[in-house]
Amino acid sequence: LYLTLGLLFALLSLGPEIRQLGVRIGTGLWAAFASVPGFSSVRTPSRLFFITSLAAALLAAFGLARLLAETTSRKGRIALFALALVGTLAESWSAPLPLRRYPTLAEAPPVYRWLAAQPGKGAIVELPVEMLLERRRMYFANIHKRPTVDAESSFGLPSLSWVSHESFQRGAAALHLERLAAAGLAYAVLHKAELPRQFHDLYLRTLARVGARLVTTLGADEVYEVPPPASL
């Protein structure tokens, strides 16, 4: 049972696409389990390897118990315990991970402190939407503590596609911004340093279409106040 579980989840932990040195090998078992309830919402398939580790630990414990039961001498049992201890320490060893310094909240861009100082708790959207930046934005959300359209660290909400860069290019973002404003969106933060210069005018025109008004500029960041739809 434990051997089967260990092997099964080791293969599942490889995820929906198996690659070796950047070359796609296939989908493995994941394709067969993709329609099973729960598997489609697994954010990080590699974490399924925890079950493999648990199965391996239990198998090792059973094996050690069997060896101890068949060893009658005291020295032999001590030697087995020592080997098990050394094996456990060797298995838990890991190489140092590369780290990079992350700014503290006190070193955060001033735009987040400006948002925190504004009355009310209307939601914000940070543009352009970029998944590699969303976890950083979620971290800085600890300063302004406002609801956010983006600032995700895992699954992207459907509303992210409403204000994605592609949505701006298709001309669909203005309508979505109006819908978000009706739901409580108060500010749009435009990070110009994170947006290629050739798209600056596109974003500014889109914000102007929904009546957004520039209220402050802090470095390369511009904050626009988004009014509620006129029908409200």
PDB file of C-alpha atoms in Angstrom:
ATOM      1  CA  LEU A   1       0.000   0.000   0.000  1.00  0.00           C
ATOM      2  CA  TYR A   2       2.677   2.522   1.023  1.00  0.00           C
ATOM      3  CA  LEU A   3       4.910   1.600  -1.880  1.00  0.00           C
ATOM      4  CA  THR A   4       2.010   2.078  -4.308  1.00  0.00           C
ATOM      5  CA  LEU A   5       1.043   5.424  -2.774  1.00  0.00           C
ATOM      6  CA  GLY A   6       4.646   6.579  -2.810  1.00  0.00           C
ATOM      7  CA  LEU A   7       5.146   5.765  -6.486  1.00  0.00           C
ATOM      8  CA  LEU A   8       1.733   7.147  -7.507  1.00  0.00           C
ATOM      9  CA  PHE A   9       2.216  10.519  -5.857  1.00  0.00           C
ATOM     10  CA  ALA A  10       5.821  10.750  -7.002  1.00  0.00           C
ATOM     11  CA  LEU A  11       4.541  10.608 -10.581  1.00  0.00           C
ATOM     12  CA  LEU A  12       1.664  12.993  -9.869  1.00  0.00           C
ATOM     13  CA  SER A  13       4.058  15.494  -8.285  1.00  0.00           C
ATOM     14  CA  LEU A  14       5.695  15.954 -11.690  1.00  0.00           C
ATOM     15  CA  GLY A  15       2.630  18.013 -12.646  1.00  0.00           C
ATOM     16  CA  PRO A  16       0.716  18.501 -15.878  1.00  0.00           C
ATOM     17  CA  GLU A  17       3.822  18.740 -18.046  1.00  0.00           C
ATOM     18  CA  ILE A  18       7.010  16.770 -17.520  1.00  0.00           C
ATOM     19  CA  ARG A  19      10.211  18.340 -18.815  1.00  0.00           C
ATOM     20  CA  GLN A  20      13.819  17.238 -18.799  1.00  0.00           C
ATOM     21  CA  LEU A  21      16.430  19.952 -19.394  1.00  0.00           C
ATOM     22  CA  GLY A  22      13.736  22.117 -20.968  1.00  0.00           C
ATOM     23  CA  VAL A  23      12.529  19.388 -23.332  1.00  0.00           C
ATOM     24  CA  ARG A  24       8.884  18.373 -22.981  1.00  0.00           C
ATOM     25  CA  ILE A  25       8.525  14.649 -22.302  1.00  0.00           C
ATOM     26  CA  GLY A  26       4.765  14.352 -21.812  1.00  0.00           C
ATOM     27  CA  THR A  27       1.889  14.731 -19.377  1.00  0.00           C
ATOM     28  CA  GLY A  28       2.512  11.595 -17.336  1.00  0.00           C
ATOM     29  CA  LEU A  29      -0.296  10.541 -14.975  1.00  0.00           C
ATOM     30  CA  TRP A  30      -1.579  14.058 -14.507  1.00  0.00           C
ATOM     31  CA  ALA A  31      -3.666  13.955 -17.695  1.00  0.00           C
ATOM     32  CA  ALA A  32      -5.575  10.951 -16.325  1.00  0.00           C
ATOM     33  CA  PHE A  33      -6.304  12.707 -13.021  1.00  0.00           C
ATOM     34  CA  ALA A  34      -7.008  16.211 -14.368  1.00  0.00           C
ATOM     35  CA  SER A  35     -10.780  15.629 -14.367  1.00  0.00           C
ATOM     36  CA  VAL A  36     -10.859  14.214 -10.823  1.00  0.00           C
ATOM     37  CA  PRO A  37     -12.431  16.771  -8.435  1.00  0.00           C
ATOM     38  CA  GLY A  38      -9.728  18.588  -6.527  1.00  0.00           C
ATOM     39  CA  PHE A  39      -6.810  17.966  -8.857  1.00  0.00           C
ATOM     40  CA  SER A  40      -7.725  20.842 -11.164  1.00  0.00           C
ATOM     41  CA  SER A  41      -7.282  23.255  -8.234  1.00  0.00           C
ATOM     42  CA  VAL A  42      -3.845  22.021  -7.138  1.00  0.00           C
ATOM     43  CA  ARG A  43      -1.628  25.099  -7.254  1.00  0.00           C
ATOM     44  CA  THR A  44       1.774  23.407  -6.875  1.00  0.00           C
ATOM     45  CA  PRO A  45       1.764  19.729  -7.920  1.00  0.00           C
ATOM     46  CA  SER A  46       5.279  19.192  -6.535  1.00  0.00           C
ATOM     47  CA  ARG A  47       3.818  19.399  -3.031  1.00  0.00           C
ATOM     48  CA  LEU A  48       2.131  16.061  -3.629  1.00  0.00           C
ATOM     49  CA  PHE A  49       5.592  14.585  -3.099  1.00  0.00           C
ATOM     50  CA  PHE A  50       4.973  15.066   0.640  1.00  0.00           C
ATOM     51  CA  ILE A  51       2.836  11.913   0.480  1.00  0.00           C
ATOM     52  CA  THR A  52       5.712  10.085  -1.208  1.00  0.00           C
ATOM     53  CA  SER A  53       8.032  11.242   1.577  1.00  0.00           C
ATOM     54  CA  LEU A  54       5.556  10.040   4.206  1.00  0.00           C
ATOM     55  CA  ALA A  55       5.256   6.648   2.508  1.00  0.00           C
ATOM     56  CA  ALA A  56       9.045   6.343   2.326  1.00  0.00           C
ATOM     57  CA  ALA A  57       9.366   7.230   6.032  1.00  0.00           C
ATOM     58  CA  LEU A  58       6.825   4.549   6.993  1.00  0.00           C
ATOM     59  CA  LEU A  59       8.544   1.938   4.821  1.00  0.00           C
ATOM     60  CA  ALA A  60      11.880   2.820   6.399  1.00  0.00           C
ATOM     61  CA  ALA A  61      10.335   2.493   9.868  1.00  0.00           C
ATOM     62  CA  PHE A  62       8.884  -0.920   9.032  1.00  0.00           C
ATOM     63  CA  GLY A  63      12.232  -2.033   7.654  1.00  0.00           C
ATOM     64  CA  LEU A  64      14.128  -0.849  10.724  1.00  0.00           C
ATOM     65  CA  ALA A  65      11.622  -2.520  13.051  1.00  0.00           C
ATOM     66  CA  ARG A  66      12.024  -5.789  11.138  1.00  0.00           C
ATOM     67  CA  LEU A  67      15.820  -5.634  11.330  1.00  0.00           C
ATOM     68  CA  LEU A  68      15.732  -4.852  15.045  1.00  0.00           C
ATOM     69  CA  ALA A  69      13.386  -7.767  15.648  1.00  0.00           C
ATOM     70  CA  GLU A  70      15.833 -10.144  13.951  1.00  0.00           C
ATOM     71  CA  THR A  71      18.917  -8.738  15.691  1.00  0.00           C
ATOM     72  CA  THR A  72      19.540 -10.304  19.082  1.00  0.00           C
ATOM     73  CA  SER A  73      22.867  -8.730  20.083  1.00  0.00           C
ATOM     74  CA  ARG A  74      22.937  -5.412  21.884  1.00  0.00           C
ATOM     75  CA  LYS A  75      25.842  -4.119  19.795  1.00  0.00           C
ATOM     76  CA  GLY A  76      24.034  -5.012  16.602  1.00  0.00           C
ATOM     77  CA  ARG A  77      20.937  -3.056  17.678  1.00  0.00           C
ATOM     78  CA  ILE A  78      23.059  -0.053  18.643  1.00  0.00           C
ATOM     79  CA  ALA A  79      24.755  -0.206  15.243  1.00  0.00           C
ATOM     80  CA  LEU A  80      21.373  -0.276  13.490  1.00  0.00           C
ATOM     81  CA  PHE A  81      20.179   2.722  15.491  1.00  0.00           C
ATOM     82  CA  ALA A  82      23.373   4.603  14.609  1.00  0.00           C
ATOM     83  CA  LEU A  83      23.011   3.801  10.920  1.00  0.00           C
ATOM     84  CA  ALA A  84      19.364   4.883  10.988  1.00  0.00           C
ATOM     85  CA  LEU A  85      20.350   8.156  12.659  1.00  0.00           C
ATOM     86  CA  VAL A  86      23.111   8.840  10.148  1.00  0.00           C
ATOM     87  CA  GLY A  87      20.742   7.986   7.285  1.00  0.00           C
ATOM     88  CA  THR A  88      18.093  10.359   8.639  1.00  0.00           C
ATOM     89  CA  LEU A  89      20.594  13.210   8.968  1.00  0.00           C
ATOM     90  CA  ALA A  90      21.989  12.552   5.487  1.00  0.00           C
ATOM     91  CA  GLU A  91      18.500  12.497   3.967  1.00  0.00           C
ATOM     92  CA  SER A  92      17.552  15.814   5.580  1.00  0.00           C
ATOM     93  CA  TRP A  93      20.679  17.626   4.365  1.00  0.00           C
ATOM     94  CA  SER A  94      20.097  20.323   1.774  1.00  0.00           C
ATOM     95  CA  ALA A  95      22.367  22.740  -0.028  1.00  0.00           C
ATOM     96  CA  PRO A  96      22.084  26.470   0.776  1.00  0.00           C
ATOM     97  CA  LEU A  97      19.385  28.216  -1.243  1.00  0.00           C
ATOM     98  CA  PRO A  98      20.231  31.378  -3.187  1.00  0.00           C
ATOM     99  CA  LEU A  99      18.549  34.351  -1.530  1.00  0.00           C
ATOM    100  CA  ARG A 100      17.973  37.942  -2.532  1.00  0.00           C
ATOM    101  CA  ARG A 101      17.248  40.880  -0.301  1.00  0.00           C
ATOM    102  CA  TYR A 102      13.623  41.999  -0.250  1.00  0.00           C
ATOM    103  CA  PRO A 103      12.681  45.547   0.738  1.00  0.00           C
ATOM    104  CA  THR A 104      11.060  46.017   4.112  1.00  0.00           C
ATOM    105  CA  LEU A 105       7.699  47.740   4.380  1.00  0.00           C
ATOM    106  CA  ALA A 106       9.545  50.859   5.530  1.00  0.00           C
ATOM    107  CA  GLU A 107      11.411  50.845   2.194  1.00  0.00           C
ATOM    108  CA  ALA A 108       8.260  50.374   0.108  1.00  0.00           C
ATOM    109  CA  PRO A 109       7.494  52.743  -2.757  1.00  0.00           C
ATOM    110  CA  PRO A 110       5.777  55.892  -1.417  1.00  0.00           C
ATOM    111  CA  VAL A 111       2.643  55.269  -3.496  1.00  0.00           C
ATOM    112  CA  TYR A 112       1.525  52.596  -1.017  1.00  0.00           C
ATOM    113  CA  ARG A 113       1.850  54.938   1.957  1.00  0.00           C
ATOM    114  CA  TRP A 114      -0.087  57.584   0.022  1.00  0.00           C
ATOM    115  CA  LEU A 115      -2.908  55.112  -0.574  1.00  0.00           C
ATOM    116  CA  ALA A 116      -2.954  54.156   3.105  1.00  0.00           C
ATOM    117  CA  ALA A 117      -3.376  57.803   4.086  1.00  0.00           C
ATOM    118  CA  GLN A 118      -6.464  58.364   1.911  1.00  0.00           C
ATOM    119  CA  PRO A 119      -9.928  58.235   3.517  1.00  0.00           C
ATOM    120  CA  GLY A 120     -12.172  55.289   2.828  1.00  0.00           C
ATOM    121  CA  LYS A 121     -11.147  51.808   1.825  1.00  0.00           C
ATOM    122  CA  GLY A 122     -12.052  51.675  -1.835  1.00  0.00           C
ATOM    123  CA  ALA A 123     -10.301  49.012  -3.895  1.00  0.00           C
ATOM    124  CA  ILE A 124      -7.281  49.580  -6.127  1.00  0.00           C
ATOM    125  CA  VAL A 125      -5.924  48.076  -9.314  1.00  0.00           C
ATOM    126  CA  GLU A 126      -2.231  48.209 -10.198  1.00  0.00           C
ATOM    127  CA  LEU A 127      -1.324  48.488 -13.857  1.00  0.00           C
ATOM    128  CA  PRO A 128       0.059  46.887 -15.858  1.00  0.00           C
ATOM    129  CA  VAL A 129      -1.095  43.502 -14.604  1.00  0.00           C
ATOM    130  CA  GLU A 130       1.951  41.242 -14.579  1.00  0.00           C
ATOM    131  CA  MET A 131       1.881  37.893 -12.774  1.00  0.00           C
ATOM    132  CA  LEU A 132       5.572  38.056 -11.895  1.00  0.00           C
ATOM    133  CA  LEU A 133       4.906  41.297 -10.008  1.00  0.00           C
ATOM    134  CA  GLU A 134       1.652  40.340  -8.284  1.00  0.00           C
ATOM    135  CA  ARG A 135       3.211  38.645  -5.255  1.00  0.00           C
ATOM    136  CA  ARG A 136       5.341  41.752  -4.686  1.00  0.00           C
ATOM    137  CA  ARG A 137       2.216  43.903  -4.849  1.00  0.00           C
ATOM    138  CA  MET A 138       0.446  41.586  -2.416  1.00  0.00           C
ATOM    139  CA  TYR A 139       3.357  42.053  -0.002  1.00  0.00           C
ATOM    140  CA  PHE A 140       3.079  45.844  -0.185  1.00  0.00           C
ATOM    141  CA  ALA A 141      -0.696  45.583   0.288  1.00  0.00           C
ATOM    142  CA  ASN A 142       0.169  45.160   3.963  1.00  0.00           C
ATOM    143  CA  ILE A 143       0.709  48.945   3.948  1.00  0.00           C
ATOM    144  CA  HIS A 144      -2.446  50.275   2.296  1.00  0.00           C
ATOM    145  CA  LYS A 145      -4.691  47.362   3.432  1.00  0.00           C
ATOM    146  CA  ARG A 146      -7.181  48.002   0.643  1.00  0.00           C
ATOM    147  CA  PRO A 147      -9.023  45.424  -1.443  1.00  0.00           C
ATOM    148  CA  THR A 148      -7.142  44.810  -4.668  1.00  0.00           C
ATOM    149  CA  VAL A 149      -8.135  43.638  -8.109  1.00  0.00           C
ATOM    150  CA  ASP A 150      -4.724  42.037  -8.591  1.00  0.00           C
ATOM    151  CA  ALA A 151      -1.942  41.430  -6.021  1.00  0.00           C
ATOM    152  CA  GLU A 152      -2.232  37.645  -6.305  1.00  0.00           C
ATOM    153  CA  SER A 153       0.352  35.050  -5.334  1.00  0.00           C
ATOM    154  CA  SER A 154      -1.176  31.903  -6.814  1.00  0.00           C
ATOM    155  CA  PHE A 155      -4.296  31.528  -8.925  1.00  0.00           C
ATOM    156  CA  GLY A 156      -5.182  34.538 -11.025  1.00  0.00           C
ATOM    157  CA  LEU A 157      -8.730  35.749 -10.419  1.00  0.00           C
ATOM    158  CA  PRO A 158     -10.952  36.120 -13.509  1.00  0.00           C
ATOM    159  CA  SER A 159     -10.914  39.884 -12.967  1.00  0.00           C
ATOM    160  CA  LEU A 160      -7.199  39.886 -13.789  1.00  0.00           C
ATOM    161  CA  SER A 161      -8.035  39.070 -17.399  1.00  0.00           C
ATOM    162  CA  TRP A 162     -10.408  42.057 -17.431  1.00  0.00           C
ATOM    163  CA  VAL A 163      -7.525  44.473 -16.937  1.00  0.00           C
ATOM    164  CA  SER A 164      -4.715  42.448 -18.468  1.00  0.00           C
ATOM    165  CA  HIS A 165      -2.349  44.014 -20.963  1.00  0.00           C
ATOM    166  CA  GLU A 166      -4.134  42.095 -23.722  1.00  0.00           C
ATOM    167  CA  SER A 167      -7.450  43.583 -22.595  1.00  0.00           C
ATOM    168  CA  PHE A 168      -6.012  47.091 -22.929  1.00  0.00           C
ATOM    169  CA  GLN A 169      -4.717  46.263 -26.403  1.00  0.00           C
ATOM    170  CA  ARG A 170      -8.125  44.910 -27.474  1.00  0.00           C
ATOM    171  CA  GLY A 171      -9.905  48.008 -26.214  1.00  0.00           C
ATOM    172  CA  ALA A 172     -11.962  45.978 -23.725  1.00  0.00           C
ATOM    173  CA  ALA A 173     -10.388  47.268 -20.514  1.00  0.00           C
ATOM    174  CA  ALA A 174     -12.474  50.475 -20.291  1.00  0.00           C
ATOM    175  CA  LEU A 175     -15.759  48.600 -19.939  1.00  0.00           C
ATOM    176  CA  HIS A 176     -14.262  46.312 -17.317  1.00  0.00           C
ATOM    177  CA  LEU A 177     -12.869  49.263 -15.370  1.00  0.00           C
ATOM    178  CA  GLU A 178     -16.376  50.739 -15.282  1.00  0.00           C
ATOM    179  CA  ARG A 179     -17.728  47.463 -13.926  1.00  0.00           C
ATOM    180  CA  LEU A 180     -15.010  47.367 -11.294  1.00  0.00           C
ATOM    181  CA  ALA A 181     -15.764  50.969 -10.356  1.00  0.00           C
ATOM    182  CA  ALA A 182     -19.396  49.993  -9.787  1.00  0.00           C
ATOM    183  CA  ALA A 183     -18.112  47.258  -7.449  1.00  0.00           C
ATOM    184  CA  GLY A 184     -16.003  49.662  -5.389  1.00  0.00           C
ATOM    185  CA  LEU A 185     -12.811  50.362  -7.345  1.00  0.00           C
ATOM    186  CA  ALA A 186     -11.469  53.728  -6.170  1.00  0.00           C
ATOM    187  CA  TYR A 187      -7.918  54.070  -7.536  1.00  0.00           C
ATOM    188  CA  ALA A 188      -5.862  52.845 -10.463  1.00  0.00           C
ATOM    189  CA  VAL A 189      -2.097  52.906  -9.933  1.00  0.00           C
ATOM    190  CA  LEU A 190      -0.112  53.122 -13.156  1.00  0.00           C
ATOM    191  CA  HIS A 191       3.481  51.924 -12.731  1.00  0.00           C
ATOM    192  CA  LYS A 192       5.021  53.534 -15.794  1.00  0.00           C
ATOM    193  CA  ALA A 193       8.449  52.035 -15.119  1.00  0.00           C
ATOM    194  CA  GLU A 194       6.921  48.566 -15.500  1.00  0.00           C
ATOM    195  CA  LEU A 195       5.153  49.378 -18.770  1.00  0.00           C
ATOM    196  CA  PRO A 196       6.936  49.740 -22.138  1.00  0.00           C
ATOM    197  CA  ARG A 197       6.895  53.383 -23.174  1.00  0.00           C
ATOM    198  CA  GLN A 198       5.015  52.688 -26.430  1.00  0.00           C
ATOM    199  CA  PHE A 199       1.966  51.633 -24.390  1.00  0.00           C
ATOM    200  CA  HIS A 200       1.818  54.635 -22.047  1.00  0.00           C
ATOM    201  CA  ASP A 201      -0.617  56.582 -24.258  1.00  0.00           C
ATOM    202  CA  LEU A 202      -2.854  53.526 -24.654  1.00  0.00           C
ATOM    203  CA  TYR A 203      -3.255  53.178 -20.894  1.00  0.00           C
ATOM    204  CA  LEU A 204      -3.764  56.914 -20.410  1.00  0.00           C
ATOM    205  CA  ARG A 205      -6.471  57.003 -23.103  1.00  0.00           C
ATOM    206  CA  THR A 206      -8.242  54.039 -21.520  1.00  0.00           C
ATOM    207  CA  LEU A 207      -8.209  55.624 -18.076  1.00  0.00           C
ATOM    208  CA  ALA A 208      -9.505  58.868 -19.576  1.00  0.00           C
ATOM    209  CA  ARG A 209     -12.413  56.988 -21.202  1.00  0.00           C
ATOM    210  CA  VAL A 210     -13.713  55.960 -17.776  1.00  0.00           C
ATOM    211  CA  GLY A 211     -13.257  59.458 -16.354  1.00  0.00           C
ATOM    212  CA  ALA A 212     -10.253  58.583 -14.194  1.00  0.00           C
ATOM    213  CA  ARG A 213      -8.535  61.698 -12.826  1.00  0.00           C
ATOM    214  CA  LEU A 214      -4.821  61.980 -12.038  1.00  0.00           C
ATOM    215  CA  VAL A 215      -4.528  62.839  -8.348  1.00  0.00           C
ATOM    216  CA  THR A 216      -0.823  62.391  -7.613  1.00  0.00           C
ATOM    217  CA  THR A 217       2.494  61.407  -9.157  1.00  0.00           C
ATOM    218  CA  LEU A 218       5.081  59.710  -6.966  1.00  0.00           C
ATOM    219  CA  GLY A 219       8.253  58.992  -8.898  1.00  0.00           C
ATOM    220  CA  ALA A 220       7.333  56.785 -11.846  1.00  0.00           C
ATOM    221  CA  ASP A 221       3.975  55.888 -10.281  1.00  0.00           C
ATOM    222  CA  GLU A 222       0.777  57.756 -11.131  1.00  0.00           C
ATOM    223  CA  VAL A 223      -2.435  57.385  -9.134  1.00  0.00           C
ATOM    224  CA  TYR A 224      -5.795  57.947 -10.823  1.00  0.00           C
ATOM    225  CA  GLU A 225      -9.082  58.287  -8.976  1.00  0.00           C
ATOM    226  CA  VAL A 226     -11.754  56.202 -10.685  1.00  0.00           C
ATOM    227  CA  PRO A 227     -15.270  57.655 -10.360  1.00  0.00           C
ATOM    228  CA  PRO A 228     -18.343  55.418 -10.052  1.00  0.00           C
ATOM    229  CA  PRO A 229     -20.371  54.989 -13.246  1.00  0.00           C
ATOM    230  CA  ALA A 230     -22.622  57.931 -14.043  1.00  0.00           C
ATOM    231  CA  SER A 231     -25.703  55.720 -13.741  1.00  0.00           C
ATOM    232  CA  LEU A 232     -24.992  55.372 -10.014  1.00  0.00           C
TER     233      LEU A 232
END
